[in-house]
Amino acid sequence: MNRSRIAPTVIVTLAALYFLVPLVATLEFSMRMVRGTYSLKAYQVVFADPRFQATFSFSVIAALCTIVIGALLVVPTAYWIRLKFPRLRGLVEFITLLPLVVPPIVLVFGYLRIYNSSSWLPFTATIAGTNVLLVFGYAVLSLPYMYRAVDTGMGAIDIRTLTEAAESLGASRRTILMRVILPNVRAAILSGAFLTFAIVIGEFVLASLLNRPAFGPYLQLVGANRAYEPAALAMIAFAITWACMGFLQLFGSGVPGRRLGSTILRFGKRGR
Amino acid sequence: MSTDAGLVASSPGVPVGTSTAARARAPLGGSTLAVLGVTPFFLFSLLFLIGPTLYLMLGAFQTPDGSLTLDNIAGLFTPSILSAYKISIEVSLASAALGAVFGFLIAYAIVQGGLPAWIRPTMTTFSGVASNFAGVPLAFAFIATVGRLGLVTVLLNELFGVNIYRYGFNLLSFWGLTITYLYFQIPLMVLILTPAIDGLKREWREAASMLGASRWQYWRMIALPVLAPSILGCFLLLFANAFGAIATAYALTGSSLNIVPILLYAQIRGDVLHNANLGYALALGMIIITGCSNALYIVLRARSERWLR
């Protein structure tokens, strides 16, 4: 038995090294801003940068809007498909998987062609319109995760019985959706929401090509011009990702790693 | 794309999906409401997912004034574009293959390695984080690690006198990009394969060893064939994952590494190919490649689920 543990131990140790060394190196690098001593100067500089504050809040707001729109799109759809149109389920699943096939850069290329200022629906003609287009694009990117999470959540409760019970008690459709179904799939929506947040917060391609002052393009800009701040930003970004995944596990399910795996499972992170 | 059909079928009202049996069980009324409930989704995906994609795919076969042509497709077969596709495919293949191998080894080690119990949840949680830690920050982390002034580079030089850059290593190159991509590829493989390895039944191993199979025979003739669709499918997923990625590469190398997404990015920014429709063809090529690997992945996943219930 002992002999057979050697190989797994070596593998896990090497893996841990590969995963931890870049984090340690980045942390170390981020603290080297003041010559000859370790300090948190780079972090102070980053946090004090007005562009950091502006772009970061822009992306947080974009992420929150994306989550709301994603939930508004996905929850009623998943509900009605399960309840009334089970035959359309394959089609809806196919559509929600498409964002994994179409790279984000291709998606935004299409937006720029269809929704430019001289088109029939000139989203990019105004700043507000471009922001809306950006959030819609993010909603598309998060569709696979959001839909999968919510649909799984609905599979776990008997929505038909719940709906019938609520109806026989005289509840209206809106009451059923808002006060019966929604609370029951809240955990699922939250799982989708935290994944969405992790995707949107540092997203680069859409924001950059739509020329929006988001966190992703700011990161890239700092990376191209500064030495120590990028490392500090990388640590901050890592902390945010960690927090999102932590919340996802906290709200997702009691089994560590299970839900996380099944939500992320099969979907790579695309184009980031 | 059959969405138009779906839209048309679902919009005129009741009939779709409400067969008599379903109607008997369905809560009374609200069919119009149900149609209204799913319309936003179909409209949204038509406008912001399918429409833009189709527009580019059709544009790839058109001249700027709208007549049909294959010139754009033919235009892809020029040396600079071909080399972009070649490098992209190579990086994606390398990072997917290495990611699959290492991910498999790690998944095996944490599931069946007999290691302390805390290892597995720690590793899967970390994998969840690391598979999401991509894009620009990941590039920064690797610059701080194995860049010219990175910790590992400096330490290797100071402790062992080994300057990896003198040995031909360069972060802004094929291998640099591959090593960086592995940081999210390996965890993704771990996340997907862990449940698959869980599905290997103890009885199979016991039966095999009762019939006199060696460890190696068990793996070669039972475990690997059962796992093969999962591993291959996951490999394809990782491939598509790396192929579409741009932010990491762009932050790492600027535009010095000629991969397809970066070329397309430059084309969108400044029409570097001097032909908008050639850009569409470039996009079409990407969709075809990621589409094929995803389609194969779905087929293989269906196969793997047969065994791993």
Coordinates of C-alpha atoms in Angstrom, one line a residue:
Chain A
M1 CA 0.0 0.0 0.0
N2 CA 2.8 2.4 0.9
R3 CA 4.6 1.8 -2.3
S4 CA 1.5 2.7 -4.3
R5 CA 1.2 6.0 -2.6
I6 CA 4.5 7.3 -3.8
A7 CA 3.4 8.2 -7.3
P8 CA 0.2 10.0 -6.2
T9 CA 2.2 11.9 -3.6
V10 CA 4.7 13.0 -6.2
I11 CA 2.0 14.0 -8.6
V12 CA 0.1 16.1 -6.1
T13 CA 3.2 17.7 -4.8
L14 CA 4.3 18.7 -8.3
A15 CA 0.8 20.0 -9.1
A16 CA 0.8 22.0 -5.9
L17 CA 4.2 23.5 -6.9
Y18 CA 3.0 24.4 -10.3
F19 CA -0.1 26.1 -9.0
L20 CA 1.4 27.8 -6.0
V21 CA 4.7 29.0 -7.3
P22 CA 3.1 31.6 -9.7
L23 CA 1.0 32.9 -6.8
V24 CA 3.9 33.2 -4.5
A25 CA 6.0 34.8 -7.2
T26 CA 3.3 37.3 -8.0
L27 CA 2.8 38.1 -4.4
E28 CA 6.5 38.6 -3.9
F29 CA 6.8 40.7 -7.0
S30 CA 3.9 42.9 -6.1
M31 CA 5.7 43.8 -2.8
R32 CA 9.0 44.8 -4.4
M33 CA 8.0 48.2 -5.4
V34 CA 10.0 50.0 -2.8
R35 CA 13.7 49.0 -3.4
G36 CA 15.3 46.8 -0.9
T37 CA 12.3 46.1 1.3
Y38 CA 8.9 44.5 1.1
S39 CA 6.0 46.8 1.2
L40 CA 2.4 47.2 0.1
K41 CA 3.2 50.3 -1.9
A42 CA 2.0 48.8 -5.2
Y43 CA -1.4 48.0 -3.7
Q44 CA -1.6 51.6 -2.3
V45 CA -0.8 53.0 -5.7
V46 CA -3.4 50.8 -7.3
F47 CA -6.1 51.5 -4.9
A48 CA -5.4 55.2 -5.0
D49 CA -5.6 55.3 -8.8
P50 CA -8.8 57.0 -9.8
R51 CA -8.9 54.9 -13.0
F52 CA -8.8 51.7 -10.9
Q53 CA -11.8 52.9 -8.9
A54 CA -13.7 54.1 -12.0
T55 CA -13.1 50.9 -14.1
F56 CA -13.6 48.6 -11.2
S57 CA -16.9 50.1 -10.3
F58 CA -17.9 50.1 -14.0
S59 CA -17.2 46.4 -14.2
V60 CA -19.0 45.6 -10.9
I61 CA -22.1 47.4 -12.1
A62 CA -21.9 45.7 -15.5
A63 CA -21.6 42.4 -13.7
L64 CA -24.6 43.1 -11.5
C65 CA -26.7 44.2 -14.6
T66 CA -25.6 41.0 -16.4
I67 CA -26.7 38.9 -13.5
V68 CA -30.1 40.5 -13.4
I69 CA -30.6 40.3 -17.1
G70 CA -29.3 36.7 -17.2
A71 CA -31.7 35.7 -14.4
L72 CA -34.7 37.5 -16.0
L73 CA -34.0 35.7 -19.3
V74 CA -33.2 32.3 -17.9
V75 CA -35.6 31.7 -15.0
P76 CA -38.9 32.2 -16.9
T77 CA -37.5 30.3 -19.9
A78 CA -36.3 27.3 -17.9
Y79 CA -39.6 27.3 -16.0
W80 CA -41.9 27.4 -19.1
I81 CA -39.8 25.0 -21.0
R82 CA -40.0 22.5 -18.3
L83 CA -43.7 23.1 -17.7
K84 CA -45.2 23.6 -21.1
F85 CA -42.7 23.1 -23.9
P86 CA -40.6 20.0 -22.9
R87 CA -40.1 19.4 -26.6
L88 CA -38.2 22.7 -27.0
R89 CA -35.8 21.7 -24.3
G90 CA -33.1 20.3 -26.7
L91 CA -33.3 23.5 -28.7
V92 CA -32.9 25.8 -25.7
E93 CA -30.0 23.7 -24.4
F94 CA -28.4 23.9 -27.8
I95 CA -28.7 27.7 -27.9
T96 CA -27.3 28.1 -24.4
L97 CA -24.3 26.0 -25.3
L98 CA -23.6 28.1 -28.4
P99 CA -21.6 30.8 -26.6
L100 CA -19.0 28.1 -25.9
V101 CA -18.7 27.4 -29.6
V102 CA -18.7 31.0 -30.8
P103 CA -15.5 32.7 -29.4
P104 CA -16.3 36.1 -27.7
I105 CA -14.1 37.9 -30.2
V106 CA -16.3 36.6 -33.0
L107 CA -19.4 37.6 -31.1
V108 CA -18.3 41.2 -30.6
F109 CA -17.1 41.4 -34.2
G110 CA -20.7 40.5 -35.2
Y111 CA -22.1 43.2 -32.9
L112 CA -19.8 45.8 -34.3
R113 CA -21.0 45.0 -37.8
I114 CA -24.7 44.7 -37.1
Y115 CA -25.2 47.3 -34.4
N116 CA -22.9 50.1 -35.6
S117 CA -24.1 53.7 -35.8
S118 CA -25.3 53.4 -39.4
S119 CA -27.3 50.2 -38.9
W120 CA -31.0 49.6 -38.2
L121 CA -30.4 49.2 -34.5
P122 CA -27.5 51.6 -33.7
F123 CA -26.5 50.4 -30.3
T124 CA -23.0 51.7 -30.6
A125 CA -24.1 55.2 -31.7
T126 CA -24.5 56.3 -28.0
I127 CA -22.5 55.6 -24.9
A128 CA -25.6 54.3 -23.1
G129 CA -26.4 52.1 -26.1
T130 CA -22.9 50.6 -26.1
N131 CA -23.1 49.9 -22.4
V132 CA -26.4 48.1 -23.0
L133 CA -24.8 46.1 -25.8
L134 CA -21.8 45.3 -23.6
V135 CA -24.1 43.9 -20.8
F136 CA -26.1 41.9 -23.4
G137 CA -22.9 40.5 -24.7
Y138 CA -21.9 39.5 -21.1
A139 CA -25.3 38.0 -20.6
V140 CA -24.7 35.8 -23.7
L141 CA -21.3 34.8 -22.4
S142 CA -22.8 33.8 -19.1
L143 CA -25.8 32.0 -20.6
P144 CA -24.3 28.5 -20.5
Y145 CA -23.5 28.8 -16.8
M146 CA -26.7 30.6 -15.8
Y147 CA -29.0 28.3 -17.7
R148 CA -27.3 25.1 -16.6
A149 CA -27.3 26.2 -12.9
V150 CA -31.0 27.3 -13.0
D151 CA -32.2 24.3 -15.0
T152 CA -30.5 21.9 -12.7
G153 CA -32.0 23.8 -9.7
M154 CA -35.5 23.5 -11.3
G155 CA -34.9 19.8 -11.9
A156 CA -34.3 19.3 -8.2
I157 CA -37.7 20.7 -7.2
D158 CA -41.0 19.5 -8.6
I159 CA -42.1 22.7 -10.3
R160 CA -45.3 21.2 -11.7
T161 CA -46.7 20.2 -8.3
L162 CA -45.6 23.5 -6.8
T163 CA -47.3 25.3 -9.6
E164 CA -50.5 23.3 -9.3
A165 CA -50.5 23.7 -5.5
A166 CA -50.1 27.4 -5.8
E167 CA -52.7 27.7 -8.5
S168 CA -55.3 25.7 -6.4
L169 CA -54.6 28.2 -3.6
G170 CA -55.5 30.9 -6.1
A171 CA -52.1 32.4 -6.7
S172 CA -51.6 34.4 -9.9
R173 CA -48.9 33.5 -12.4
R174 CA -46.7 36.3 -11.3
T175 CA -47.1 35.3 -7.6
I176 CA -46.2 31.7 -8.5
L177 CA -43.0 32.8 -10.3
M178 CA -41.9 35.4 -7.8
R179 CA -42.9 33.8 -4.6
V180 CA -42.9 30.1 -5.2
I181 CA -40.5 29.2 -8.0
L182 CA -37.9 32.0 -7.5
P183 CA -37.2 31.3 -3.7
N184 CA -36.8 27.7 -4.5
V185 CA -34.2 28.2 -7.2
R186 CA -32.4 31.0 -5.4
A187 CA -29.4 28.9 -4.6
A188 CA -29.1 27.9 -8.2
I189 CA -29.4 31.5 -9.4
L190 CA -26.7 32.5 -6.9
S191 CA -24.4 29.8 -8.2
G192 CA -24.9 31.2 -11.7
A193 CA -24.5 34.7 -10.5
F194 CA -21.1 34.2 -8.8
L195 CA -19.8 32.4 -11.9
T196 CA -21.1 35.3 -14.0
F197 CA -19.4 37.8 -11.8
A198 CA -16.1 36.0 -12.0
I199 CA -16.4 36.0 -15.8
V200 CA -17.5 39.6 -16.3
I201 CA -15.3 41.4 -13.8
G202 CA -12.0 41.0 -15.7
E203 CA -13.4 40.5 -19.2
F204 CA -11.2 42.0 -21.8
V205 CA -12.2 41.4 -25.4
L206 CA -15.8 42.7 -25.4
A207 CA -15.0 45.8 -23.3
S208 CA -11.9 46.6 -25.3
L209 CA -13.5 46.3 -28.7
L210 CA -16.6 48.2 -27.6
N211 CA -14.3 50.8 -26.1
R212 CA -15.9 50.7 -22.7
P213 CA -13.8 51.8 -19.6
A214 CA -14.0 48.4 -17.9
F215 CA -11.6 46.7 -15.6
G216 CA -10.3 44.3 -18.2
P217 CA -8.9 46.9 -20.6
Y218 CA -7.6 48.8 -17.6
L219 CA -5.6 45.8 -16.5
Q220 CA -4.2 45.4 -19.9
L221 CA -3.2 49.1 -20.1
V222 CA -1.5 48.9 -16.7
G223 CA 0.3 45.7 -17.7
A224 CA 1.7 47.4 -20.8
N225 CA 3.0 50.4 -18.9
R226 CA 3.9 49.6 -15.3
A227 CA 6.1 47.1 -13.5
Y228 CA 4.8 46.3 -10.1
E229 CA 1.2 47.3 -10.2
P230 CA 0.2 44.5 -12.6
A231 CA 1.4 41.9 -10.0
A232 CA -0.7 43.6 -7.3
L233 CA -3.7 43.7 -9.7
A234 CA -3.2 40.0 -10.4
M235 CA -3.3 39.2 -6.7
I236 CA -6.5 41.3 -6.4
A237 CA -8.1 39.5 -9.3
F238 CA -7.1 36.2 -7.9
A239 CA -8.7 37.2 -4.5
I240 CA -11.9 38.2 -6.3
T241 CA -12.0 34.9 -8.2
W242 CA -11.4 33.0 -5.0
A243 CA -14.2 34.9 -3.3
C244 CA -16.6 34.2 -6.1
M245 CA -15.9 30.5 -6.0
G246 CA -16.1 30.5 -2.2
F247 CA -19.5 32.1 -2.3
L248 CA -20.5 29.7 -5.0
Q249 CA -19.7 26.7 -2.8
L250 CA -21.2 28.3 0.2
F251 CA -24.6 28.9 -1.5
G252 CA -24.4 26.2 -4.1
S253 CA -24.4 23.1 -2.0
G254 CA -23.0 21.5 1.2
V255 CA -20.7 19.2 -0.7
P256 CA -17.4 20.9 -1.3
G257 CA -16.3 20.7 -4.9
R258 CA -19.4 18.8 -6.1
R259 CA -21.7 21.5 -7.2
L260 CA -18.8 23.6 -8.3
G261 CA -17.5 20.8 -10.5
S262 CA -20.9 20.0 -12.0
T263 CA -21.6 23.7 -12.7
I264 CA -18.3 24.4 -14.3
L265 CA -18.1 20.9 -15.7
R266 CA -18.1 20.6 -19.4
F267 CA -17.8 24.3 -19.9
G268 CA -14.4 25.7 -20.4
K269 CA -13.9 29.3 -19.6
R270 CA -13.9 30.9 -22.9
G271 CA -11.9 33.6 -24.5
R272 CA -10.7 35.3 -21.5
Chain B
M1 CA -29.4 26.7 -36.8
S2 CA -32.9 25.6 -36.2
T3 CA -33.8 28.5 -34.0
D4 CA -35.9 30.2 -36.6
A5 CA -38.0 27.1 -36.7
G6 CA -38.3 27.1 -33.0
L7 CA -39.3 30.7 -32.9
V8 CA -41.9 30.4 -35.5
A9 CA -43.3 27.2 -33.9
S10 CA -43.5 28.8 -30.5
S11 CA -44.9 32.2 -31.4
P12 CA -48.3 31.6 -32.9
G13 CA -49.8 30.3 -29.7
V14 CA -50.9 27.1 -28.0
P15 CA -50.1 24.0 -30.0
V16 CA -46.4 23.4 -29.6
G17 CA -45.5 21.0 -26.8
T18 CA -49.0 20.8 -25.5
S19 CA -50.0 17.4 -26.6
T20 CA -53.2 16.1 -25.1
A21 CA -51.4 14.2 -22.4
A22 CA -49.3 17.1 -21.5
R23 CA -52.3 19.4 -21.5
A24 CA -54.2 17.1 -19.3
R25 CA -51.4 17.3 -16.7
A26 CA -50.5 21.0 -17.3
P27 CA -51.9 23.6 -15.0
L28 CA -54.9 25.2 -16.5
G29 CA -54.7 28.2 -18.7
G30 CA -51.7 30.5 -19.3
S31 CA -50.6 29.1 -22.6
T32 CA -50.3 32.6 -24.1
L33 CA -48.5 33.6 -21.0
A34 CA -46.1 30.7 -21.5
V35 CA -45.4 31.7 -25.0
L36 CA -44.8 35.3 -23.8
G37 CA -42.6 33.8 -21.1
V38 CA -40.1 32.2 -23.5
T39 CA -40.3 34.7 -26.3
P40 CA -37.7 37.1 -24.7
F41 CA -35.2 34.3 -24.6
F42 CA -35.5 33.4 -28.2
L43 CA -35.6 37.0 -29.3
F44 CA -32.5 37.7 -27.3
S45 CA -30.5 34.8 -28.5
L46 CA -31.6 35.6 -32.1
L47 CA -30.5 39.2 -31.8
F48 CA -27.3 38.9 -29.7
L49 CA -26.0 35.4 -30.4
I50 CA -27.3 33.7 -33.5
G51 CA -27.9 36.8 -35.7
P52 CA -24.4 38.3 -35.3
T53 CA -22.8 34.9 -35.8
L54 CA -24.8 34.1 -38.9
Y55 CA -24.1 37.6 -40.3
L56 CA -20.3 36.9 -40.1
M57 CA -20.6 33.4 -41.5
L58 CA -22.6 34.6 -44.5
G59 CA -20.4 37.7 -44.9
A60 CA -17.5 35.3 -45.3
F61 CA -19.0 34.2 -48.6
Q62 CA -19.8 37.7 -49.9
T63 CA -17.9 40.5 -51.5
P64 CA -18.2 44.0 -49.9
D65 CA -21.1 44.8 -52.3
G66 CA -23.0 41.6 -51.4
S67 CA -22.5 39.2 -54.2
L68 CA -21.5 35.6 -53.5
T69 CA -17.8 34.7 -53.7
L70 CA -15.3 32.2 -52.4
D71 CA -12.4 34.6 -52.6
N72 CA -12.5 35.3 -48.9
I73 CA -12.2 31.6 -48.1
A74 CA -9.4 31.4 -50.6
G75 CA -7.8 34.4 -49.0
L76 CA -7.4 32.5 -45.8
F77 CA -4.8 30.3 -47.6
T78 CA -2.1 33.0 -47.6
P79 CA 1.1 32.4 -45.7
S80 CA 0.5 34.9 -42.9
I81 CA -3.0 33.7 -42.1
L82 CA -2.1 30.1 -42.4
S83 CA 0.7 30.5 -40.0
A84 CA -1.6 32.2 -37.6
Y85 CA -3.9 29.2 -37.7
K86 CA -1.0 26.9 -37.4
I87 CA 0.4 28.5 -34.3
S88 CA -3.1 28.8 -32.8
I89 CA -3.8 25.1 -33.4
E90 CA -0.3 24.1 -32.1
V91 CA -0.7 26.1 -28.9
S92 CA -4.2 24.7 -28.4
L93 CA -3.2 21.2 -29.1
A94 CA -0.1 21.3 -26.9
S95 CA -2.0 23.0 -23.9
A96 CA -4.9 20.6 -24.3
A97 CA -2.8 17.5 -24.6
L98 CA -0.5 18.4 -21.7
G99 CA -3.6 19.6 -19.7
A100 CA -5.3 16.3 -20.4
V101 CA -2.3 14.2 -19.3
F102 CA -1.5 16.2 -16.1
G103 CA -5.1 16.7 -15.3
F104 CA -5.7 13.0 -15.6
L105 CA -2.7 12.2 -13.4
I106 CA -3.9 14.6 -10.7
A107 CA -7.5 13.5 -10.8
Y108 CA -6.4 9.9 -10.5
A109 CA -4.0 10.7 -7.6
I110 CA -6.6 12.6 -5.6
V111 CA -9.4 10.0 -6.2
Q112 CA -7.6 6.7 -6.0
G113 CA -4.2 7.6 -4.6
G114 CA -5.0 6.8 -1.0
L115 CA -3.9 10.3 0.1
P116 CA -5.1 12.1 3.2
A117 CA -8.8 13.0 2.9
W118 CA -8.3 16.8 2.9
I119 CA -6.3 16.6 -0.4
R120 CA -9.3 16.0 -2.6
P121 CA -11.6 18.8 -1.6
T122 CA -8.7 21.2 -1.4
M123 CA -7.6 20.3 -4.9
T124 CA -11.1 20.5 -6.4
T125 CA -11.8 23.8 -4.8
F126 CA -8.5 25.2 -6.0
S127 CA -9.2 23.8 -9.4
G128 CA -12.5 25.7 -9.4
V129 CA -10.7 28.9 -8.7
A130 CA -7.7 28.3 -11.0
S131 CA -9.9 27.3 -14.0
N132 CA -11.6 30.7 -13.6
F133 CA -8.4 32.6 -13.1
A134 CA -7.6 33.4 -16.7
G135 CA -7.3 36.5 -18.9
V136 CA -5.1 39.4 -18.2
P137 CA -4.2 38.7 -14.5
L138 CA -3.0 35.3 -15.4
A139 CA -0.5 36.8 -17.8
F140 CA 0.7 39.1 -15.1
A141 CA 1.2 36.2 -12.7
F142 CA 3.4 34.4 -15.2
I143 CA 5.4 37.5 -16.1
A144 CA 6.1 37.8 -12.4
T145 CA 7.1 34.1 -12.2
V146 CA 9.0 33.2 -15.3
G147 CA 9.4 36.6 -17.0
R148 CA 12.8 38.0 -17.4
L149 CA 12.7 39.4 -13.9
G150 CA 10.4 36.8 -12.5
L151 CA 11.0 35.1 -9.2
V152 CA 11.7 31.7 -10.7
T153 CA 13.9 33.1 -13.4
V154 CA 15.9 35.1 -10.9
L155 CA 16.2 32.3 -8.3
L156 CA 17.3 29.7 -10.9
N157 CA 20.0 32.1 -12.0
E158 CA 21.2 33.1 -8.5
L159 CA 21.1 29.7 -6.9
F160 CA 22.1 27.4 -9.8
G161 CA 23.5 29.8 -12.3
V162 CA 20.9 28.7 -14.8
N163 CA 19.6 31.4 -17.0
I164 CA 16.6 29.9 -18.6
Y165 CA 16.4 32.7 -21.2
R166 CA 19.9 31.8 -22.3
Y167 CA 18.7 28.3 -22.9
G168 CA 16.2 29.6 -25.3
F169 CA 13.1 29.9 -23.1
N170 CA 11.0 32.8 -23.7
L171 CA 7.7 33.6 -22.0
L172 CA 6.5 35.5 -25.1
S173 CA 6.6 32.4 -27.3
F174 CA 4.9 29.2 -28.1
W175 CA 6.0 27.3 -24.9
G176 CA 5.5 30.4 -22.7
L177 CA 2.0 30.7 -23.9
T178 CA 1.4 26.9 -23.5
I179 CA 2.7 26.8 -19.9
T180 CA 0.5 29.8 -19.1
Y181 CA -2.6 28.3 -20.6
L182 CA -1.9 25.1 -18.6
Y183 CA -2.7 27.1 -15.5
F184 CA -6.4 27.0 -16.4
Q185 CA -6.4 23.9 -18.6
I186 CA -5.2 21.4 -16.0
P187 CA -7.7 22.4 -13.3
L188 CA -10.5 22.2 -15.9
M189 CA -9.4 18.7 -16.7
V190 CA -9.3 17.8 -13.0
L191 CA -12.8 19.1 -12.4
I192 CA -14.2 17.1 -15.3
L193 CA -12.3 13.9 -14.8
T194 CA -12.7 13.6 -11.1
P195 CA -16.3 12.4 -11.3
A196 CA -15.4 10.2 -14.2
I197 CA -12.7 8.4 -12.2
D198 CA -15.2 8.2 -9.3
G199 CA -17.4 6.2 -11.7
L200 CA -14.8 3.4 -12.1
K201 CA -16.4 0.7 -10.1
R202 CA -14.4 -1.2 -7.5
E203 CA -16.0 -4.4 -8.7
W204 CA -14.3 -4.1 -12.1
R205 CA -10.9 -3.9 -10.5
E206 CA -11.7 -6.8 -8.2
A207 CA -13.1 -8.9 -11.0
A208 CA -10.0 -8.1 -13.1
S209 CA -7.6 -9.1 -10.4
M210 CA -9.5 -12.3 -9.7
L211 CA -9.1 -13.2 -13.3
G212 CA -5.4 -12.7 -12.9
A213 CA -5.0 -9.3 -14.5
S214 CA -2.1 -7.2 -13.5
R215 CA -2.4 -3.6 -12.5
W216 CA -1.2 -2.6 -16.0
Q217 CA -3.6 -4.9 -17.7
Y218 CA -6.5 -3.5 -15.6
W219 CA -5.6 0.0 -16.7
R220 CA -4.9 -0.9 -20.3
M221 CA -7.9 -3.1 -20.9
I222 CA -10.6 -1.8 -18.5
A223 CA -10.1 1.6 -16.9
L224 CA -8.6 3.5 -19.8
P225 CA -11.1 2.2 -22.4
V226 CA -14.0 3.2 -20.0
L227 CA -12.4 6.6 -19.4
A228 CA -11.2 7.2 -23.0
P229 CA -14.4 9.1 -24.2
S230 CA -14.2 11.3 -21.1
I231 CA -10.5 12.0 -21.6
L232 CA -10.8 12.6 -25.3
G233 CA -13.9 14.7 -25.0
C234 CA -12.3 16.8 -22.3
F235 CA -9.2 17.2 -24.5
L236 CA -11.4 18.6 -27.3
L237 CA -13.1 20.9 -24.8
L238 CA -9.7 22.2 -23.7
F239 CA -8.6 22.6 -27.3
A240 CA -11.6 24.8 -28.1
N241 CA -11.1 26.6 -24.8
A242 CA -7.5 27.5 -25.7
F243 CA -8.3 28.2 -29.3
G244 CA -10.8 31.0 -28.6
A245 CA -8.7 32.5 -25.8
I246 CA -7.2 35.9 -26.5
A247 CA -6.9 38.1 -23.3
T248 CA -4.1 36.0 -21.8
A249 CA -2.1 35.9 -25.0
Y250 CA -2.7 39.6 -25.8
A251 CA -1.6 40.7 -22.3
L252 CA 1.4 38.4 -22.4
T253 CA 2.8 39.0 -25.8
G254 CA 1.0 42.1 -27.1
S255 CA 0.7 41.5 -30.8
S256 CA 4.1 39.8 -31.2
L257 CA 2.7 36.3 -31.3
N258 CA 0.7 35.7 -34.4
I259 CA -2.3 33.7 -33.3
V260 CA -5.7 33.8 -34.9
P261 CA -7.7 35.6 -32.2
I262 CA -5.0 38.3 -32.0
L263 CA -5.0 38.6 -35.8
L264 CA -8.8 39.0 -35.7
Y265 CA -8.5 41.5 -32.9
A266 CA -6.1 43.6 -35.0
Q267 CA -8.3 43.2 -38.0
I268 CA -11.4 44.5 -36.0
R269 CA -9.4 47.3 -34.6
G270 CA -7.7 48.5 -37.7
D271 CA -8.5 46.4 -40.8
V272 CA -5.0 45.1 -41.0
L273 CA -6.0 42.7 -43.8
H274 CA -7.5 45.6 -45.8
N275 CA -10.6 43.6 -46.5
A276 CA -13.5 43.5 -44.1
N277 CA -14.9 40.3 -45.6
L278 CA -11.6 38.5 -45.2
G279 CA -12.1 39.2 -41.5
Y280 CA -15.4 37.4 -41.7
A281 CA -13.7 34.5 -43.2
L282 CA -11.2 34.5 -40.4
A283 CA -14.0 34.4 -37.9
L284 CA -15.7 31.7 -39.8
G285 CA -12.6 29.6 -39.6
M286 CA -12.6 30.0 -35.8
I287 CA -16.2 29.0 -35.5
I288 CA -15.7 26.0 -37.6
I289 CA -12.7 24.8 -35.6
T290 CA -14.3 25.4 -32.2
G291 CA -17.6 24.1 -33.5
C292 CA -16.1 20.8 -34.7
S293 CA -14.3 20.2 -31.5
N294 CA -17.3 21.0 -29.4
A295 CA -19.6 18.8 -31.5
L296 CA -17.2 15.9 -31.2
Y297 CA -17.0 16.6 -27.4
I298 CA -20.8 16.3 -27.1
V299 CA -20.8 13.0 -29.0
L300 CA -18.0 11.6 -26.8
R301 CA -19.7 12.8 -23.6
A302 CA -22.8 10.9 -24.6
R303 CA -20.6 7.8 -25.0
S304 CA -18.9 8.2 -21.7
E305 CA -22.1 8.7 -19.8
R306 CA -23.2 5.2 -20.9
W307 CA -20.6 3.7 -18.6
L308 CA -20.3 6.1 -15.8
R309 CA -23.7 6.1 -14.2

